[in-house]
Amino acid sequence: MTQLDNILEYNKEFVDKKEYEKYETTKLPDKRMVIVTCMDTRLIELLPKAMNLKNGDVKILKVAGAIVSHPFGSVMRSILVAVYELNADEVCIIGHHDCGMSALNADSILHKVKDRGVTQGKIDTLKYSGIDLEEWFQGFSSVEDSVRHSVEMVDNHPLLPKDVPVHGLVINPETGKLDVVINGYK
Ligand SMILES: [Zn+2]
């Protein structure tokens, strides 16, 4: 049985037994906040528990490294949709210690890309089209600096209302402890 078959079998039972009832809520965030955090597996349950968040409380965007890398990319667009259409009044960027993106090395990932069958020719074509893969795949050396950079990008975005605080935090992926890097109220 494949992973997908297992999921679908479980899912049928979940729905039939109305297990969803305890998660019922609306699409509007009760705590009026949008969070950008990392896709790290250790944070799936830990982050909401450590922040006292339940279904319906906040919008959570997950992206490798909790990095907002482009002012007109899909993460920034999601933040703006959360603010203007879904009643989020605050933004919170939450990086974490021991993040995979802190160790990410562009040379290493490009090496693996080639090992998996992508030709150097394709990589060169992207390069000549102006796509800087080295920069795109580069991780960060300091999670605090990375969070600060993402907060600045969101906070200074021309389409973000000035009265929306943008906070920057770092979470410990083992204990759930949060440290404030930038307090958006100040
Ligand atoms: Zn991470």
XYZ file of N, CA and C and ligand atoms in Angstrom:
559
model
N 0.843 -1.206 0.000
C 0.000 0.000 0.000
C 0.877 1.255 0.000
N 0.560 2.190 -0.858
C 1.374 3.405 -0.917
C 1.012 4.346 0.235
N 1.886 5.297 0.421
C 1.649 6.337 1.431
C 0.308 7.028 1.168
N 0.052 7.310 -0.114
C -1.200 7.998 -0.468
C -2.417 7.134 -0.158
N -2.311 5.820 -0.456
C -3.423 4.907 -0.128
C -3.702 4.929 1.379
N -2.626 4.890 2.171
C -2.786 4.918 3.627
C -3.504 6.177 4.085
N -3.081 7.290 3.486
C -3.686 8.572 3.855
C -5.173 8.586 3.495
N -5.485 8.104 2.302
C -6.878 8.137 1.847
C -7.763 7.197 2.670
N -7.194 6.060 3.061
C -7.955 5.120 3.879
C -8.261 5.738 5.251
N -7.226 6.335 5.839
C -7.406 6.998 7.129
C -8.415 8.138 6.996
N -8.279 8.866 5.901
C -9.130 10.038 5.683
C -10.606 9.674 5.634
N -10.902 8.544 4.992
C -12.300 8.140 4.856
C -12.904 7.919 6.246
N -12.126 7.259 7.103
C -12.570 6.995 8.463
C -12.730 8.291 9.266
N -11.760 9.194 9.068
C -11.776 10.495 9.759
C -13.073 11.238 9.466
N -13.433 11.249 8.178
C -14.636 11.978 7.781
C -15.890 11.233 8.238
N -15.904 9.908 8.022
C -17.075 9.112 8.402
C -17.386 9.245 9.894
N -16.326 9.270 10.712
C -16.525 9.347 12.167
C -16.704 10.784 12.653
N -16.760 11.706 11.709
C -16.934 13.144 12.025
C -15.880 13.655 13.012
N -14.637 13.179 12.818
C -13.539 13.646 13.676
C -13.278 15.135 13.469
N -13.744 15.658 12.350
C -13.505 17.063 12.016
C -14.273 18.016 12.925
N -15.292 17.493 13.594
C -16.168 18.396 14.345
C -15.429 19.228 15.383
N -14.401 18.627 15.995
C -13.702 19.387 17.041
C -12.774 20.469 16.472
N -12.637 20.497 15.135
C -11.774 21.516 14.529
C -12.565 22.624 13.839
N -13.866 22.549 13.948
C -14.689 23.512 13.206
C -14.428 24.947 13.645
N -14.252 25.806 12.643
C -13.988 27.222 12.904
C -14.301 27.979 11.628
N -13.860 29.243 11.526
C -14.087 30.008 10.298
C -12.750 30.262 9.617
N -12.797 30.880 8.462
C -11.535 31.172 7.769
C -10.891 32.467 8.263
N -11.571 33.190 9.133
C -10.992 34.433 9.663
C -10.226 34.139 10.950
N -8.998 34.679 11.079
C -8.175 34.365 12.259
C -8.664 35.087 13.517
N -9.112 34.336 14.537
C -9.652 34.933 15.760
C -8.637 35.842 16.452
N -7.358 35.483 16.372
C -6.328 36.307 17.026
C -5.747 37.351 16.076
N -6.329 37.475 14.921
C -6.023 38.538 13.946
C -4.531 38.685 13.663
N -3.884 37.538 13.410
C -2.439 37.567 13.152
C -2.100 36.644 11.989
N -1.098 37.032 11.202
C -0.562 36.133 10.180
C 0.893 35.823 10.545
N 1.214 34.539 10.568
C 2.550 34.079 10.944
C 3.247 33.507 9.716
N 4.528 33.857 9.551
C 5.356 33.208 8.528
C 6.397 32.404 9.285
N 6.414 31.099 9.068
C 7.422 30.297 9.751
C 7.972 29.229 8.815
N 8.824 28.367 9.365
C 9.537 27.391 8.540
C 8.741 26.090 8.405
N 9.065 25.340 7.359
C 8.393 24.059 7.122
C 8.974 22.920 7.968
N 9.910 23.247 8.862
C 10.563 22.232 9.689
C 9.534 21.304 10.358
N 9.800 19.990 10.276
C 8.842 19.009 10.817
C 8.654 19.130 12.329
N 9.687 19.616 13.021
C 9.577 19.706 14.479
C 8.587 20.777 14.921
N 8.236 21.655 13.981
C 7.366 22.780 14.347
C 5.893 22.531 14.041
N 5.580 21.392 13.417
C 4.191 21.158 12.980
C 3.211 21.338 14.142
N 3.475 20.621 15.236
C 2.586 20.753 16.395
C 3.177 21.663 17.462
N 4.534 21.634 17.549
C 5.189 22.366 18.645
C 4.917 23.870 18.589
N 5.043 24.466 17.414
C 4.892 25.930 17.325
C 3.511 26.400 17.785
N 2.420 25.802 17.255
C 1.105 26.257 17.741
C 0.912 26.021 19.240
N 1.384 24.864 19.742
C 1.218 24.573 21.174
C 2.005 25.586 22.001
N 3.241 25.868 21.561
C 4.107 26.773 22.320
C 3.584 28.206 22.305
N 2.705 28.515 21.336
C 2.159 29.877 21.241
C 0.682 29.929 21.645
N 0.174 28.802 22.155
C -1.239 28.725 22.552
C -2.182 29.052 21.380
N -1.898 28.436 20.242
C -2.719 28.656 19.054
C -3.502 27.397 18.731
N -4.757 27.579 18.414
C -5.557 26.432 17.979
C -6.155 26.723 16.603
N -6.826 25.735 16.071
C -7.450 25.886 14.753
C -8.299 27.147 14.734
N -8.117 27.970 13.714
C -8.940 29.172 13.602
C -8.322 30.421 14.198
N -7.220 30.290 14.956
C -6.653 31.460 15.635
C -5.867 32.388 14.721
N -5.033 31.811 13.836
C -4.125 32.625 13.020
C -4.012 32.039 11.614
N -3.441 32.849 10.726
C -3.020 32.354 9.413
C -1.569 31.926 9.562
N -1.204 30.764 9.069
C 0.211 30.358 9.114
C 0.707 30.056 7.707
N 1.757 30.766 7.314
C 2.423 30.513 6.030
C 3.711 29.781 6.350
N 3.956 28.698 5.635
C 5.179 27.930 5.894
C 6.050 27.903 4.656
N 7.305 28.260 4.865
C 8.242 28.303 3.747
C 9.638 28.016 4.307
N 10.468 27.366 3.537
C 11.798 26.989 4.020
C 12.523 28.193 4.614
N 12.914 28.089 5.874
C 13.684 29.134 6.530
C 12.865 30.316 7.019
N 11.553 30.293 6.815
C 10.685 31.436 7.173
C 11.187 32.709 6.481
N 11.707 32.545 5.291
C 12.319 33.671 4.578
C 11.319 34.304 3.619
N 11.140 35.609 3.756
C 10.376 36.351 2.753
C 11.422 36.903 1.791
N 11.593 36.230 0.664
C 12.762 36.543 -0.167
C 12.467 37.535 -1.283
N 11.189 37.740 -1.576
C 10.891 38.652 -2.685
C 9.687 39.523 -2.339
N 9.789 40.847 -2.554
C 8.675 41.722 -2.183
C 7.415 41.485 -3.016
N 7.560 40.844 -4.173
C 6.373 40.550 -4.970
C 6.280 39.060 -5.289
N 6.659 38.245 -4.314
C 6.507 36.804 -4.431
C 5.234 36.343 -3.722
N 5.020 35.038 -3.718
C 3.751 34.517 -3.206
C 3.621 34.640 -1.688
N 4.741 34.665 -0.957
C 4.640 34.807 0.499
C 4.140 36.206 0.850
N 4.751 37.207 0.223
C 4.330 38.589 0.486
C 2.885 38.802 0.044
N 2.523 38.203 -1.062
C 1.131 38.328 -1.525
C 0.170 37.705 -0.501
N 0.547 36.560 0.049
C -0.304 35.912 1.049
C -0.459 36.788 2.293
N 0.636 37.438 2.702
C 0.564 38.336 3.864
C -0.435 39.463 3.584
N -0.345 40.039 2.392
C -1.234 41.149 2.047
C -2.697 40.697 1.969
N -2.914 39.501 1.442
C -4.284 38.960 1.392
C -4.802 38.748 2.816
N -3.940 38.222 3.688
C -4.338 37.995 5.092
C -4.725 39.319 5.754
N -3.960 40.375 5.470
C -4.209 41.678 6.092
C -5.469 42.334 5.518
N -5.562 42.352 4.193
C -6.662 43.120 3.591
C -7.976 42.346 3.477
N -7.893 41.048 3.317
C -9.119 40.276 3.070
C -9.537 39.393 4.236
N -8.601 39.109 5.150
C -8.907 38.094 6.158
C -8.705 38.590 7.591
N -8.678 39.900 7.745
C -8.680 40.509 9.094
C -7.430 40.284 9.942
N -6.293 39.996 9.330
C -5.067 39.927 10.136
C -4.577 41.358 10.377
N -4.287 41.666 11.643
C -3.838 43.021 12.004
C -2.368 43.070 12.401
N -1.739 41.897 12.518
C -0.328 41.850 12.901
C 0.360 40.760 12.091
N 1.664 40.969 11.855
C 2.455 39.968 11.129
C 3.562 39.485 12.066
N 3.839 38.212 12.024
C 4.872 37.645 12.879
C 5.743 36.710 12.044
N 7.043 37.034 11.935
C 7.977 36.166 11.212
C 8.729 35.345 12.262
N 8.660 34.021 12.154
C 9.291 33.184 13.185
C 10.287 32.195 12.568
N 11.561 32.525 12.675
C 12.613 31.597 12.269
C 12.893 30.635 13.419
N 13.818 29.721 13.218
C 14.153 28.814 14.325
C 15.617 28.423 14.288
N 16.109 28.043 15.466
C 17.485 27.561 15.569
C 17.600 26.227 14.839
N 18.824 25.875 14.433
C 19.086 24.590 13.777
C 18.228 24.408 12.523
N 18.065 25.498 11.760
C 17.227 25.454 10.551
C 18.014 24.867 9.378
N 17.337 24.046 8.576
C 17.971 23.477 7.390
C 18.503 24.548 6.458
N 17.847 25.706 6.439
C 18.282 26.777 5.549
C 19.579 27.433 6.026
N 19.903 27.237 7.304
C 21.146 27.846 7.789
C 22.339 27.037 7.293
N 22.095 25.772 6.988
C 23.195 24.924 6.529
C 23.223 24.828 5.004
N 22.187 25.380 4.368
C 22.068 25.183 2.922
C 23.207 25.854 2.162
N 23.787 25.046 1.289
C 24.913 25.506 0.505
C 24.546 25.311 -0.965
N 24.629 26.389 -1.746
C 24.172 26.340 -3.136
C 24.945 25.301 -3.951
N 26.265 25.227 -3.746
C 27.070 24.268 -4.506
C 26.609 22.843 -4.237
N 26.343 22.557 -2.962
C 25.944 21.210 -2.575
C 24.596 20.837 -3.191
N 23.647 21.747 -3.165
C 22.319 21.410 -3.708
C 22.391 21.298 -5.237
N 23.196 22.140 -5.870
C 23.311 22.061 -7.341
C 24.002 20.755 -7.755
N 24.912 20.306 -6.919
C 25.570 19.022 -7.150
C 24.528 17.897 -7.122
N 23.635 17.954 -6.130
C 22.587 16.932 -6.012
C 21.590 17.028 -7.166
N 21.306 18.232 -7.598
C 20.407 18.439 -8.745
C 20.962 17.694 -9.958
N 22.282 17.821 -10.150
C 22.921 17.150 -11.301
C 22.940 15.634 -11.119
N 23.185 15.200 -9.873
C 23.164 13.761 -9.586
C 21.808 13.134 -9.892
N 20.743 13.939 -9.764
C 19.392 13.413 -9.999
C 18.965 13.533 -11.452
N 19.905 13.919 -12.324
C 19.642 13.838 -13.757
C 19.400 15.148 -14.481
N 19.476 16.267 -13.771
C 19.323 17.554 -14.461
C 20.683 17.899 -15.095
N 20.673 18.198 -16.384
C 21.944 18.409 -17.081
C 22.547 19.780 -16.785
N 23.877 19.830 -16.930
C 24.589 21.105 -16.780
C 24.055 22.110 -17.807
N 23.669 21.588 -18.996
C 23.123 22.456 -20.046
C 21.895 23.218 -19.571
N 21.014 22.517 -18.880
C 19.802 23.178 -18.357
C 20.168 24.233 -17.327
N 21.118 23.873 -16.469
C 21.547 24.815 -15.432
C 22.165 26.057 -16.080
N 22.966 25.829 -17.125
C 23.582 26.953 -17.833
C 22.525 27.840 -18.490
N 21.500 27.195 -19.080
C 20.434 27.967 -19.726
C 19.771 28.907 -18.722
N 19.519 28.380 -17.517
C 18.906 29.223 -16.474
C 19.830 30.380 -16.122
N 21.115 30.048 -16.004
C 22.095 31.072 -15.653
C 22.110 32.188 -16.701
N 22.116 31.787 -18.003
C 22.171 32.781 -19.068
C 20.852 33.544 -19.191
N 19.768 32.978 -18.618
C 18.492 33.696 -18.625
C 18.418 34.685 -17.460
N 19.505 34.778 -16.716
C 19.554 35.770 -15.641
C 19.116 35.240 -14.288
N 18.934 33.912 -14.184
C 18.531 33.345 -12.896
C 19.778 32.926 -12.126
N 19.977 33.583 -10.989
C 21.158 33.328 -10.178
C 20.850 32.201 -9.181
N 21.105 30.957 -9.616
C 20.769 29.804 -8.773
C 21.591 29.772 -7.493
N 22.851 30.260 -7.585
C 23.710 30.288 -6.389
C 23.062 31.138 -5.302
N 22.525 32.266 -5.715
C 21.901 33.165 -4.744
C 20.566 32.581 -4.269
N 19.827 32.006 -5.220
C 18.485 31.483 -4.923
C 18.537 30.350 -3.902
N 19.562 29.531 -3.997
C 19.684 28.374 -3.111
C 20.549 28.655 -1.884
N 20.993 29.895 -1.733
C 21.882 30.176 -0.616
C 21.103 30.289 0.688
N 21.568 29.616 1.722
C 20.934 29.724 3.029
C 21.424 30.961 3.756
N 21.179 31.000 5.063
C 21.635 32.143 5.854
C 22.607 31.678 6.928
N 23.467 32.602 7.371
C 24.420 32.205 8.403
C 23.889 32.530 9.794
N 23.017 33.518 9.900
C 22.446 33.859 11.212
C 20.933 33.920 11.091
N 20.248 33.124 11.903
C 18.780 33.120 11.814
C 18.216 34.475 12.258
N 18.865 35.097 13.243
C 18.392 36.409 13.704
C 18.487 37.436 12.568
N 19.625 37.430 11.837
C 19.783 38.368 10.722
C 18.750 38.093 9.636
N 18.499 36.811 9.379
C 17.539 36.431 8.354
C 16.130 36.918 8.731
N 15.760 36.729 9.999
C 14.441 37.187 10.470
C 14.352 38.706 10.351
N 15.431 39.382 10.776
C 15.468 40.850 10.684
C 15.263 41.311 9.246
N 15.920 40.633 8.320
C 15.831 40.993 6.908
C 14.404 40.798 6.388
N 13.779 39.688 6.756
C 12.405 39.434 6.308
C 11.439 40.449 6.920
N 11.644 40.764 8.211
C 10.776 41.758 8.872
C 10.895 43.098 8.144
N 12.123 43.485 7.818
C 12.314 44.767 7.120
C 11.599 44.775 5.776
N 11.717 43.659 5.058
C 11.087 43.602 3.740
C 9.567 43.758 3.855
N 8.965 43.089 4.833
C 7.506 43.168 5.014
C 7.118 44.548 5.537
N 7.853 44.998 6.561
C 7.533 46.262 7.213
C 7.631 47.446 6.250
N 8.574 47.379 5.329
C 8.774 48.492 4.382
C 8.022 48.293 3.074
N 7.192 47.261 3.014
C 6.492 47.009 1.750
C 5.521 48.143 1.451
N 5.554 48.646 0.212
C 4.704 49.800 -0.109
C 3.206 49.530 0.044
N 2.799 48.265 -0.003
C 1.365 47.971 0.074
C 0.909 47.563 1.481
N 1.847 47.490 2.435
C 1.436 47.119 3.797
C 1.015 48.375 4.563
N -0.187 48.365 5.183
C -0.609 49.537 5.957
C 0.385 49.819 7.079
N 0.624 51.080 7.351
C 1.646 51.474 8.333
C 1.265 51.096 9.759
N -0.034 50.851 10.009
C -0.448 50.525 11.385
C -0.397 49.014 11.678
N 0.191 48.241 10.777
C 0.310 46.794 11.005
C 1.693 46.488 11.587
N 1.766 46.072 12.864
C 3.072 45.746 13.430
C 3.634 44.456 12.818
N 4.949 44.470 12.593
C 5.619 43.275 12.053
C 6.659 42.831 13.082
N 6.423 41.674 13.679
C 7.330 41.157 14.710
C 8.293 40.135 14.108
N 9.448 39.998 14.747
C 10.415 38.979 14.343
C 10.818 38.155 15.556
N 10.660 36.837 15.468
C 11.010 35.967 16.588
C 11.819 34.767 16.114
N 12.479 34.128 17.076
C 13.180 32.876 16.790
C 12.704 31.851 17.811
N 12.337 30.673 17.325
C 11.844 29.627 18.224
C 12.877 28.498 18.337
N 12.974 27.931 19.522
C 13.818 26.760 19.731
C 12.998 25.526 19.322
N 13.463 24.748 18.328
C 12.655 23.647 17.805
C 12.569 22.445 18.745
N 13.289 22.510 19.865
C 13.187 21.425 20.844
C 12.302 21.801 22.020
N 12.497 23.024 22.531
C 11.739 23.426 23.730
C 10.538 24.304 23.408
N 10.522 24.895 22.221
C 9.434 25.818 21.874
C 9.650 27.222 22.414
N 10.797 27.465 23.080
C 11.045 28.798 23.641
C 11.189 29.843 22.529
N 10.499 30.969 22.713
C 10.544 32.060 21.737
C 11.451 33.177 22.227
N 12.296 33.695 21.332
C 13.076 34.892 21.636
C 12.674 35.974 20.649
N 12.489 37.174 21.168
C 12.078 38.295 20.314
C 13.305 38.929 19.676
N 13.303 39.012 18.358
C 14.372 39.698 17.637
C 13.918 41.138 17.342
N 12.685 41.267 16.908
C 12.116 42.599 16.660
C 10.698 42.647 17.229
N 10.478 43.616 18.109
C 9.147 43.854 18.657
C 8.468 44.889 17.771
N 7.484 44.452 17.007
C 6.851 45.313 16.013
C 6.046 46.459 16.572
N 5.769 46.456 17.880
C 5.008 47.568 18.476
C 5.895 48.793 18.671
N 7.206 48.547 18.699
C 8.117 49.676 18.993
C 8.466 50.455 17.741
Zn 13.832 25.660 9.170
